[in-house]
Short mmCIF file of C-alpha atoms in Angstrom, two decimals:
data_model
loop_
_atom_site.label_atom_id
_atom_site.label_comp_id
_atom_site.label_asym_id
_atom_site.label_seq_id
_atom_site.Cartn_x
_atom_site.Cartn_y
_atom_site.Cartn_z
CA UNK A 141 23.71 -147.97 -103.19
CA UNK A 142 25.63 -147.46 -106.38
CA UNK A 143 29.37 -148.00 -106.21
CA UNK A 144 30.00 -144.44 -107.33
CA UNK A 145 27.89 -142.87 -104.59
CA UNK A 146 29.50 -145.08 -101.98
CA UNK A 147 32.95 -144.09 -103.19
CA UNK A 148 32.22 -140.36 -103.20
CA UNK A 149 31.00 -140.38 -99.61
CA UNK A 150 33.82 -142.67 -98.54
CA UNK A 151 36.37 -140.35 -100.17
CA UNK A 152 34.98 -137.35 -98.30
CA UNK A 153 34.86 -139.34 -95.05
CA UNK A 154 38.40 -140.67 -95.43
CA UNK A 155 39.69 -137.14 -96.03
CA UNK A 156 38.09 -135.92 -92.81
CA UNK A 157 39.41 -138.94 -90.89
CA UNK A 158 42.86 -138.39 -92.41
CA UNK A 159 42.83 -134.73 -91.33
CA UNK A 160 41.67 -135.47 -87.78
CA UNK A 161 44.86 -134.11 -86.20
CA UNK A 162 45.12 -131.02 -88.39
CA UNK A 163 41.50 -130.02 -87.67
CA UNK A 164 41.94 -130.71 -83.97
CA UNK A 165 45.11 -128.60 -83.84
CA UNK A 166 43.34 -125.69 -85.55
CA UNK A 167 40.51 -125.98 -83.05
CA UNK A 168 42.87 -126.28 -80.08
CA UNK A 169 44.28 -122.86 -80.99
CA UNK A 170 40.96 -121.01 -80.76
CA UNK A 171 38.31 -123.42 -79.50
CA UNK A 172 37.88 -126.57 -77.46
CA UNK A 173 40.21 -128.69 -79.58
CA UNK A 174 37.76 -131.36 -80.61
CA UNK A 175 36.74 -130.53 -84.18
CA UNK A 176 38.93 -133.16 -85.81
CA UNK A 177 38.12 -135.81 -83.22
CA UNK A 178 34.39 -135.09 -83.51
CA UNK A 179 34.31 -134.98 -87.31
CA UNK A 180 36.36 -138.17 -87.56
CA UNK A 181 34.02 -139.89 -85.08
CA UNK A 182 31.07 -138.73 -87.21
CA UNK A 183 32.51 -140.02 -90.46
CA UNK A 184 33.59 -143.32 -88.86
CA UNK A 185 29.92 -143.74 -87.92
CA UNK A 186 28.90 -142.77 -91.48
CA UNK A 187 31.30 -145.38 -92.84
CA UNK A 188 29.70 -148.09 -90.69
CA UNK A 189 26.23 -146.93 -91.68
CA UNK A 190 27.05 -146.97 -95.42
CA UNK A 191 27.43 -150.74 -95.24
CA UNK A 192 23.69 -151.00 -94.52
CA UNK A 193 22.81 -148.93 -97.59
CA UNK A 194 24.42 -151.07 -100.25
CA UNK A 195 21.24 -151.43 -102.29
CA UNK A 196 20.16 -147.79 -102.04
CA UNK A 197 20.63 -145.73 -105.21
CA UNK A 198 18.57 -142.66 -104.25
CA UNK A 199 21.16 -139.94 -103.53
CA UNK A 200 18.70 -138.01 -101.37
CA UNK A 201 18.08 -141.03 -99.13
CA UNK A 202 21.78 -141.68 -98.71
CA UNK A 203 22.52 -138.03 -97.86
CA UNK A 204 19.65 -138.05 -95.37
CA UNK A 205 21.22 -141.03 -93.64
CA UNK A 206 24.61 -139.29 -93.65
CA UNK A 207 23.01 -136.21 -92.04
CA UNK A 208 21.18 -138.19 -89.37
CA UNK A 209 24.35 -140.13 -88.58
CA UNK A 210 26.44 -136.96 -88.23
CA UNK A 211 23.80 -135.41 -85.94
CA UNK A 212 23.89 -138.39 -83.62
CA UNK A 213 27.62 -139.08 -83.62
CA UNK A 214 29.71 -135.91 -84.04
CA UNK A 215 28.99 -134.48 -80.60
CA UNK A 216 30.13 -130.90 -81.13
CA UNK A 217 28.40 -128.01 -82.86
CA UNK A 218 29.54 -129.41 -86.21
CA UNK A 219 27.12 -132.34 -85.73
CA UNK A 220 23.87 -130.40 -85.90
CA UNK A 221 25.40 -127.95 -88.41
CA UNK A 222 26.80 -130.41 -90.99
CA UNK A 223 23.99 -132.86 -90.15
CA UNK A 224 21.40 -130.22 -91.03
CA UNK A 225 23.40 -129.31 -94.16
CA UNK A 226 23.27 -132.92 -95.43
CA UNK A 227 19.59 -133.28 -94.52
CA UNK A 228 18.79 -130.12 -96.49
CA UNK A 229 20.95 -131.17 -99.44
CA UNK A 230 18.97 -134.42 -99.45
CA UNK A 231 15.82 -132.55 -100.46
CA UNK A 232 16.74 -131.39 -104.00
CA UNK A 233 18.55 -134.69 -104.60
CA UNK A 234 15.66 -136.85 -103.45
CA UNK A 235 14.81 -139.57 -105.96
CA UNK A 236 17.89 -138.79 -108.05
CA UNK A 237 20.56 -141.31 -108.97
CA UNK A 238 22.75 -138.79 -110.81
CA UNK A 239 23.52 -135.14 -110.23
CA UNK A 240 23.85 -132.27 -112.67
CA UNK A 241 25.16 -128.73 -112.17
CA UNK A 242 21.72 -127.32 -111.47
CA UNK A 243 20.87 -129.87 -108.78
CA UNK A 244 24.25 -129.50 -107.07
CA UNK A 245 23.69 -125.72 -107.00
CA UNK A 246 20.32 -126.26 -105.33
CA UNK A 247 21.87 -128.72 -102.85
CA UNK A 248 24.60 -126.25 -101.85
CA UNK A 249 22.04 -123.47 -101.51
CA UNK A 250 19.81 -125.62 -99.28
CA UNK A 251 22.75 -126.83 -97.19
CA UNK A 252 23.98 -123.27 -96.58
CA UNK A 253 20.48 -122.07 -95.68
CA UNK A 254 20.29 -124.92 -93.14
CA UNK A 255 23.63 -123.99 -91.57
CA UNK A 256 22.66 -120.31 -91.37
CA UNK A 257 19.37 -121.18 -89.74
CA UNK A 258 20.75 -123.73 -87.29
CA UNK A 259 23.76 -121.64 -86.31
CA UNK A 260 21.95 -118.29 -86.51
CA UNK A 261 25.06 -117.26 -88.39
CA UNK A 262 26.11 -115.40 -91.49
CA UNK A 263 29.37 -114.73 -93.33
CA UNK A 264 32.15 -112.73 -91.69
CA UNK A 265 31.82 -114.46 -88.32
CA UNK A 266 34.73 -116.86 -88.80
CA UNK A 267 32.70 -119.99 -89.42
CA UNK A 268 32.23 -122.66 -92.08
CA UNK A 269 29.99 -120.19 -93.91
CA UNK A 270 33.07 -118.13 -94.82
CA UNK A 271 34.20 -121.07 -96.97
CA UNK A 272 30.82 -122.38 -98.11
CA UNK A 273 29.10 -119.16 -99.18
CA UNK A 274 31.90 -118.01 -101.54
CA UNK A 275 32.15 -121.61 -102.78
CA UNK A 276 28.46 -121.62 -103.62
CA UNK A 277 28.68 -118.23 -105.33
CA UNK A 278 31.65 -119.34 -107.42
CA UNK A 279 29.86 -122.59 -108.29
CA UNK A 280 26.82 -120.64 -109.50
CA UNK A 281 29.01 -118.28 -111.53
CA UNK A 282 30.42 -121.34 -113.27
CA UNK A 283 26.93 -122.78 -113.74
CA UNK A 284 25.73 -119.56 -115.40
CA UNK A 285 28.47 -119.76 -118.01
CA UNK A 286 27.68 -123.38 -118.81
CA UNK A 287 30.66 -125.01 -117.12
CA UNK A 288 30.74 -128.71 -116.22
CA UNK A 289 30.27 -130.11 -112.70
CA UNK A 290 34.03 -130.54 -112.29
CA UNK A 291 34.79 -127.03 -113.58
CA UNK A 292 32.17 -125.51 -111.28
CA UNK A 293 33.59 -127.47 -108.33
CA UNK A 294 37.09 -126.24 -109.20
CA UNK A 295 35.85 -122.66 -108.94
CA UNK A 296 34.03 -123.51 -105.72
CA UNK A 297 37.13 -125.07 -104.15
CA UNK A 298 39.28 -122.11 -105.09
CA UNK A 299 36.76 -119.74 -103.50
CA UNK A 300 36.48 -121.94 -100.40
CA UNK A 301 40.25 -121.93 -100.00
CA UNK A 302 40.30 -118.14 -100.24
CA UNK A 303 37.46 -118.14 -97.70
CA UNK A 304 39.58 -120.17 -95.30
CA UNK A 305 42.43 -117.65 -95.76
CA UNK A 306 39.95 -114.82 -95.11
CA UNK A 307 39.00 -116.37 -91.74
CA UNK A 308 42.57 -115.70 -90.57
CA UNK A 309 41.95 -111.97 -90.90
CA UNK A 310 38.78 -111.70 -88.83
CA UNK A 311 37.73 -112.31 -85.23
CA UNK A 312 35.24 -114.99 -84.22
CA UNK A 313 31.81 -113.89 -83.05
CA UNK A 314 30.17 -117.33 -83.03
CA UNK A 315 30.95 -120.49 -81.10
CA UNK A 316 33.63 -121.25 -78.56
CA UNK A 317 36.24 -119.13 -80.41
CA UNK A 318 34.19 -116.01 -79.73
CA UNK A 319 35.31 -116.19 -76.08
CA UNK A 320 38.79 -115.30 -77.37
CA UNK A 321 37.69 -112.14 -79.18
CA UNK A 322 40.68 -110.33 -80.67
CA UNK A 323 42.98 -113.27 -79.87
CA UNK A 324 41.12 -115.39 -82.44
CA UNK A 325 42.53 -113.22 -85.24
CA UNK A 326 45.46 -114.75 -87.13
CA UNK A 327 44.07 -118.28 -86.85
CA UNK A 328 42.15 -120.01 -89.60
CA UNK A 329 38.73 -121.34 -88.69
CA UNK A 330 38.52 -125.14 -88.27
CA UNK A 331 34.92 -125.30 -89.54
CA UNK A 332 35.77 -123.34 -92.69
CA UNK A 333 38.74 -125.66 -93.12
CA UNK A 334 36.69 -128.85 -92.81
CA UNK A 335 34.16 -127.46 -95.30
CA UNK A 336 36.95 -126.71 -97.76
CA UNK A 337 38.61 -130.11 -97.43
CA UNK A 338 35.29 -131.88 -97.95
CA UNK A 339 34.68 -129.94 -101.17
CA UNK A 340 38.23 -130.60 -102.25
CA UNK A 341 37.88 -134.34 -101.56
CA UNK A 342 34.72 -134.39 -103.65
CA UNK A 343 36.47 -132.60 -106.53
CA UNK A 344 39.57 -134.79 -106.40
CA UNK A 345 37.46 -137.93 -106.35
CA UNK A 346 35.49 -136.79 -109.43
CA UNK A 347 38.69 -135.85 -111.25
CA UNK A 348 39.98 -139.39 -110.77
CA UNK A 349 36.91 -140.87 -112.45
CA UNK B 10 3.73 -131.18 -64.25
CA UNK B 11 6.34 -129.62 -66.54
CA UNK B 12 9.25 -131.99 -67.18
CA UNK B 13 12.88 -130.91 -67.05
CA UNK B 14 15.65 -132.15 -69.37
CA UNK B 15 19.32 -131.49 -68.64
CA UNK B 16 21.58 -131.36 -71.71
CA UNK B 17 25.30 -131.33 -71.04
CA UNK B 18 28.38 -132.32 -73.02
CA UNK B 19 29.20 -134.57 -70.08
CA UNK B 20 27.07 -137.50 -68.98
CA UNK B 21 28.42 -137.08 -65.44
CA UNK B 22 27.49 -133.40 -65.33
CA UNK B 23 23.95 -134.09 -66.58
CA UNK B 24 23.44 -136.94 -64.14
CA UNK B 25 25.00 -135.02 -61.25
CA UNK B 26 22.72 -132.05 -61.84
CA UNK B 27 19.76 -134.40 -62.06
CA UNK B 28 20.69 -135.92 -58.69
CA UNK B 29 20.94 -132.49 -57.08
CA UNK B 30 17.66 -131.33 -58.61
CA UNK B 31 15.86 -134.49 -57.46
CA UNK B 32 16.48 -133.45 -53.86
CA UNK B 33 14.26 -130.42 -54.49
CA UNK B 34 11.51 -132.04 -56.53
CA UNK B 35 8.07 -133.51 -56.03
CA UNK B 36 8.06 -137.34 -56.23
CA UNK B 37 6.29 -137.39 -59.60
CA UNK B 38 8.56 -134.71 -61.12
CA UNK B 39 10.27 -135.89 -64.33
CA UNK B 40 13.91 -134.90 -64.62
CA UNK B 41 15.80 -136.55 -67.47
CA UNK B 42 19.55 -136.29 -68.02
CA UNK B 43 20.79 -136.19 -71.63
CA UNK B 44 24.53 -135.88 -71.34
CA UNK B 45 27.48 -137.03 -73.42
CA UNK B 46 27.64 -139.29 -76.45
CA UNK B 47 26.48 -142.88 -76.79
CA UNK B 48 30.14 -144.03 -76.72
CA UNK B 49 30.74 -142.22 -73.44
CA UNK B 50 32.61 -139.35 -75.09
CA UNK B 51 32.13 -135.64 -74.47
CA UNK B 52 29.50 -134.09 -76.71
CA UNK B 53 25.78 -133.69 -77.26
CA UNK B 54 23.48 -135.94 -79.26
CA UNK B 55 20.27 -134.49 -80.69
CA UNK B 56 18.57 -137.90 -80.79
CA UNK B 57 19.30 -138.54 -77.14
CA UNK B 58 17.88 -135.09 -76.38
CA UNK B 59 14.68 -135.69 -78.35
CA UNK B 60 14.15 -139.01 -76.56
CA UNK B 61 14.73 -137.33 -73.21
CA UNK B 62 12.16 -134.64 -74.04
CA UNK B 63 9.59 -137.30 -74.96
CA UNK B 64 10.28 -139.16 -71.69
CA UNK B 65 10.06 -135.95 -69.64
CA UNK B 66 6.73 -134.86 -71.08
CA UNK B 67 3.63 -135.81 -69.11
CA UNK B 68 1.43 -133.46 -71.15
CA UNK B 69 2.38 -130.11 -69.67
CA UNK B 70 5.55 -129.58 -71.70
CA UNK B 71 9.26 -129.63 -71.02
CA UNK B 72 11.88 -127.07 -69.98
CA UNK B 73 15.35 -127.83 -71.34
CA UNK B 74 18.48 -126.74 -69.49
CA UNK B 75 21.68 -126.57 -71.57
CA UNK B 76 25.39 -126.03 -70.95
CA UNK B 77 27.46 -124.59 -73.82
CA UNK B 78 27.43 -124.09 -77.58
CA UNK B 79 26.45 -127.31 -79.26
CA UNK B 80 24.08 -128.22 -76.43
CA UNK B 81 21.87 -125.43 -77.77
CA UNK B 82 22.32 -126.51 -81.41
CA UNK B 83 21.63 -130.16 -80.59
CA UNK B 84 18.53 -129.23 -78.58
CA UNK B 85 17.18 -127.06 -81.39
CA UNK B 86 17.87 -129.92 -83.80
CA UNK B 87 16.09 -132.30 -81.41
CA UNK B 88 13.00 -130.07 -81.52
CA UNK B 89 12.72 -130.84 -85.25
CA UNK B 90 12.37 -134.55 -84.47
CA UNK B 91 9.38 -133.98 -82.18
CA UNK B 92 5.77 -134.04 -83.31
CA UNK B 93 4.22 -130.59 -83.65
CA UNK B 94 2.10 -130.87 -80.54
CA UNK B 95 5.11 -131.50 -78.31
CA UNK B 96 7.31 -129.03 -80.20
CA UNK B 97 4.89 -126.26 -79.20
CA UNK B 98 5.43 -127.19 -75.55
CA UNK B 99 9.22 -127.32 -75.24
CA UNK B 100 11.52 -124.44 -74.55
CA UNK B 101 15.21 -123.88 -73.80
CA UNK B 102 15.87 -121.83 -70.65
CA UNK B 103 18.57 -119.19 -71.18
CA UNK B 104 20.05 -119.89 -67.77
CA UNK B 105 23.11 -121.38 -66.07
CA UNK B 106 22.58 -125.13 -66.26
CA UNK B 107 22.91 -126.11 -62.58
CA UNK B 108 21.21 -123.17 -60.89
CA UNK B 109 18.65 -123.03 -63.69
CA UNK B 110 17.82 -126.73 -63.39
CA UNK B 111 17.25 -126.52 -59.65
CA UNK B 112 15.12 -123.38 -59.99
CA UNK B 113 13.13 -124.99 -62.82
CA UNK B 114 12.49 -128.15 -60.83
CA UNK B 115 11.32 -126.22 -57.77
CA UNK B 116 8.88 -124.21 -59.91
CA UNK B 117 7.72 -127.22 -61.93
CA UNK B 118 7.13 -129.27 -58.79
CA UNK B 119 4.69 -126.57 -57.62
CA UNK B 120 2.62 -127.41 -60.69
CA UNK B 121 3.40 -124.14 -62.53
CA UNK B 122 3.01 -123.78 -66.30
CA UNK B 123 5.94 -123.94 -68.72
CA UNK B 124 6.26 -120.14 -69.08
CA UNK B 125 6.61 -119.76 -65.31
CA UNK B 126 9.13 -122.62 -65.09
CA UNK B 127 11.26 -121.03 -67.82
CA UNK B 128 11.02 -117.59 -66.20
CA UNK B 129 12.12 -118.96 -62.82
CA UNK B 130 14.99 -120.89 -64.40
CA UNK B 131 16.14 -117.75 -66.22
CA UNK B 132 15.90 -115.83 -62.94
CA UNK B 133 18.77 -118.02 -61.73
CA UNK B 134 21.08 -115.91 -63.88
CA UNK B 135 20.99 -113.16 -61.26
CA UNK B 136 21.21 -115.40 -58.21
CA UNK B 137 23.69 -113.84 -55.80
CA UNK B 138 26.05 -116.22 -54.06
CA UNK B 139 27.92 -113.87 -51.79
#
């Protein structure tokens, strides 16, 4: 695996691991309080698995491995959801060793379609989709006006952050938080938050390059 | 005979339900517990579930009993890892996990087909206790 690819995935993983407590606290308020623990467990497993992929340069293959690892190690709903997202993103990036704006757009689109399908969910239900869908739309707006990968990701991150804020204003109708109904309002969604911080970690890593 | 898989976030719950269901089953009835994570933690693991489904299948298909939330997502993900022939013969029962598992095992042990096993398991939703 190329050094760059390894570093990008490590940066995203380290951000999740570093935010274990914050994500768990958010989840404890409206769910079963394990989102941070589960996501950190998943990315610890990814970190261990990356060591075995040192010679792999195909981005699709690496993302497929990340997806499979998350599915088998996260434990909560985020496992199959993010796992499926990475597996789907692995399709347009298969055989590629570098990514351009167009391919990243296709990867985001495929990942979101996978999450919608797996979770039988859509936007406005206080889920990760409330961060990811606006992020994707903003990314594509940037792509249409010929912006660079970093510029498109900046727009995507901004939209994802606004999406996280939006989840505070609505009630949950999916997942464990839906048991709380009206009481889930006022809290930001942990899944939307983890989606946003992963995008942000990706952007910050690329900015440092 | 239709196999039964029990998917819980807790290994103890899955194994406990299996033990209870075994009391009601025919000797050759397959009941496989798929609970918890490989490290012993609370959670569900789609790969463990797909392996359990393969082990539970003797050719007549498999009814899967689930607890909450991600048990359903992990089971649906597990279905994608199965070959098409088996995928056409597995189904999640929309039923309480314990009562559903026992009902499913009783029906399966009679030699009923998958649709009947699922229907009986789902009937456990309206089981009156008092």
